[in-house]
Coordinates of C-alpha atoms in Angstrom, one line a residue:
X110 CA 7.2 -15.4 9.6
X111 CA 4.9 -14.1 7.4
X112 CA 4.1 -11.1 4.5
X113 CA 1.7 -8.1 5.3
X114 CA -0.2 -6.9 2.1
X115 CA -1.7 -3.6 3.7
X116 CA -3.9 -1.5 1.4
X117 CA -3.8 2.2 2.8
X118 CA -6.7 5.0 1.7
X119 CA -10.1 6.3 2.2
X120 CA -12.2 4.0 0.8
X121 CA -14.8 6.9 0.1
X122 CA -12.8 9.2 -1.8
X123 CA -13.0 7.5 -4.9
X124 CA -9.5 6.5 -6.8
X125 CA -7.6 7.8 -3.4
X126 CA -9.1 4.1 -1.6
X127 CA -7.6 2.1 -4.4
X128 CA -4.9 0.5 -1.5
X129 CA -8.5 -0.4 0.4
X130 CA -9.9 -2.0 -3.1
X131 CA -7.0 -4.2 -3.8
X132 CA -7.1 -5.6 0.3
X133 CA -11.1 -6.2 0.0
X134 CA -9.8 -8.0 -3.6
X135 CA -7.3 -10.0 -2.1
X136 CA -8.9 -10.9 1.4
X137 CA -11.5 -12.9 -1.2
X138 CA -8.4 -14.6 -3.2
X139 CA -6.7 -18.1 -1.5
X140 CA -3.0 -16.7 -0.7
X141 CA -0.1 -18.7 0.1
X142 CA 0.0 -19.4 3.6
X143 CA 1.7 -17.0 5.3
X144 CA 0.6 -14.1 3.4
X145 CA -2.2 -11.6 5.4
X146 CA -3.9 -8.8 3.8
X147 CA -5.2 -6.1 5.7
X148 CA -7.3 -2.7 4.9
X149 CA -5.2 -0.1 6.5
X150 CA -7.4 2.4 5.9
X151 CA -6.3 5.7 7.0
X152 CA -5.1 4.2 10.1
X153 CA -1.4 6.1 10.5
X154 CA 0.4 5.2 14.0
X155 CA -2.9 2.7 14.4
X156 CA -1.0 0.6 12.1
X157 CA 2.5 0.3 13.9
X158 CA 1.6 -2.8 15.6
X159 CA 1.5 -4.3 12.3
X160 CA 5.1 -3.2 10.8
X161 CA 6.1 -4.1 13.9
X162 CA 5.6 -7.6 13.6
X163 CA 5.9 -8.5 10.3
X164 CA 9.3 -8.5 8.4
X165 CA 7.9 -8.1 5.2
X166 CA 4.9 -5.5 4.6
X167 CA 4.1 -4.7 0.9
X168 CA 1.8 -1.4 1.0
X169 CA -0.8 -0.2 -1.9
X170 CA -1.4 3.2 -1.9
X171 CA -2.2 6.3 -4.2
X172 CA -0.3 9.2 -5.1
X173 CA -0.6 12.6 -6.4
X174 CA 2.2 13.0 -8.4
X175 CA 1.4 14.2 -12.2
X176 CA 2.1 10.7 -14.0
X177 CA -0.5 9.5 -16.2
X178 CA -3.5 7.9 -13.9
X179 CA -3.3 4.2 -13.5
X180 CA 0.4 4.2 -13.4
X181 CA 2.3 1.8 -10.9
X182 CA 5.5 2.2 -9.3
X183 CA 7.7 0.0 -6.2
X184 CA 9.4 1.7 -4.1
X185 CA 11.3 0.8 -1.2
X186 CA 11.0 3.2 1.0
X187 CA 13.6 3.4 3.7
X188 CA 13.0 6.7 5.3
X189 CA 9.9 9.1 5.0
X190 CA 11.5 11.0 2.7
X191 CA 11.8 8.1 0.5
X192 CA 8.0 8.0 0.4
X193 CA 6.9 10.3 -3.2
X194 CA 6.4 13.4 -2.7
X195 CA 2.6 14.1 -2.9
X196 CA 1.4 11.0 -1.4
X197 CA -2.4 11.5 -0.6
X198 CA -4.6 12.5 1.7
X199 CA -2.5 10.5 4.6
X200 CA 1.0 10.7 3.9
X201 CA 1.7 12.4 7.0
X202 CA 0.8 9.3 8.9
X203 CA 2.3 6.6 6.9
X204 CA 5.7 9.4 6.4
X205 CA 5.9 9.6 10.7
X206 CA 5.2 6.1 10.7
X207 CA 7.8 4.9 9.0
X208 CA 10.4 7.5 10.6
X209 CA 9.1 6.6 13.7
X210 CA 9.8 2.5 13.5
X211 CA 13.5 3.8 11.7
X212 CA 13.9 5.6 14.8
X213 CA 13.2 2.6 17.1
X214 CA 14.7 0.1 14.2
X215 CA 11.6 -1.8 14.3
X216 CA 11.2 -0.8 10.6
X217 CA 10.5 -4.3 8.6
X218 CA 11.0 -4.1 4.7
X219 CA 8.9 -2.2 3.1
X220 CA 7.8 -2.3 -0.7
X221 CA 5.0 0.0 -1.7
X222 CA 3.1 0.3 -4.4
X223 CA 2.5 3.8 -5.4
X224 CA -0.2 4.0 -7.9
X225 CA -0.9 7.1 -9.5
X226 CA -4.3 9.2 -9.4
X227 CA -5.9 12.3 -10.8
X228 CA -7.3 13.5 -8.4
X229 CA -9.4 12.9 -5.3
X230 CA -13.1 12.5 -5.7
X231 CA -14.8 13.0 -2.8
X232 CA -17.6 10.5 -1.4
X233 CA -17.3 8.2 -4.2
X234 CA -17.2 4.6 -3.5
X235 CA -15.9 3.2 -7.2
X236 CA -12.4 3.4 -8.9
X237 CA -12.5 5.5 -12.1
X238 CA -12.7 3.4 -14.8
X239 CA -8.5 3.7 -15.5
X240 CA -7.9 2.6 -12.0
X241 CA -10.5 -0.4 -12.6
X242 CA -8.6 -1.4 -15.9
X243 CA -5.3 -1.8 -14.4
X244 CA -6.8 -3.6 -11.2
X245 CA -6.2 -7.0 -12.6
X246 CA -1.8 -5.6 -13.1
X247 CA -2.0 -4.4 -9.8
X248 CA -3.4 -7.7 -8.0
X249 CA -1.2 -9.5 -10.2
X250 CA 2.2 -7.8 -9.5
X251 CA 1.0 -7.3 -5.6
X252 CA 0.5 -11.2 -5.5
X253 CA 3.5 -12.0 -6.7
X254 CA 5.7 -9.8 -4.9
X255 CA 4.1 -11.5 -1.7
X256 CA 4.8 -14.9 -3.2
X257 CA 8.7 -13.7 -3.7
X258 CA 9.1 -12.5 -0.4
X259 CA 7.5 -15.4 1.7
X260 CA 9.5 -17.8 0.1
X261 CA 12.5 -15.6 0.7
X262 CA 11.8 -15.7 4.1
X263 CA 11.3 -19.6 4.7

């Protein structure tokens, strides 16, 4: 049994890739075994494998939705609808994605990590520099939600 860290955005639309950033981040850390990382990219129903076969799967992602840039928030998103409202540039995947598995009840748990932009800046490779200051929080509480799951499942 193991825990999926998936980072979710376009890595070349500046603060919008900031799920990509943290998986590139972590792939280079030492994690506790059973705990993967993988860039999801923009990947929608590509990525269904992987919900589908790991009970735990903690996703980063950014999100239009007016709060002050930088800004994290967990949610446990049970249904699409329980996704934020203005979830970026691929919330229609990852929101028929997840009703998709519900439908099928192959949906694992689900914590994601909604973190909150400005706006998207298109081909731009680097976080703003508010994104890149709370990049050490956002490994740091990513990490250890990982840690708290795997041990919950051993």
């Amino acid at each position: 049994m193991a825990v999926l860290i998936m980072g979710i955005g376009n890595y070349l639309m500046g603060d919008e890739g900031v799920g990509v950033h943290v998986a590139q981040r972590l792939s280079n850390e030492t994690l506790p075994e059973g705990v993967d990382v993988l860039d999801g990219g923009t990947g929608g129903f590509f990525l269904m494998e992987y919900f589908e076969n790991y009970p735990v799967v903690i996703l980063v992602d950014a999100t239009l939705d007016d709060r002050p840039t930088g800004t994290i928030r967990v949610i446990e998103p049970r249904f699409a609808a329980d996704f934020p409202r203005a979830m970026s540039t691929h919330d229609i995947g990852l929101r028929d994605l997840v009703e998709g598995l519900a439908i099928l009840g192959k949906l694992p748990k689900i914590y994601l990590f909604a973190v909150s932009i400005e706006m998207i800046q298109s081909q731009q490779i680097e976080l703003s520099p508010t994104l890149e200051q709370v990049m050490p929080e956002l490994l740091a509480q990513v990490k250890n939600m990982a840690v708290r799951q795997q041990l919950e499942l051993v």
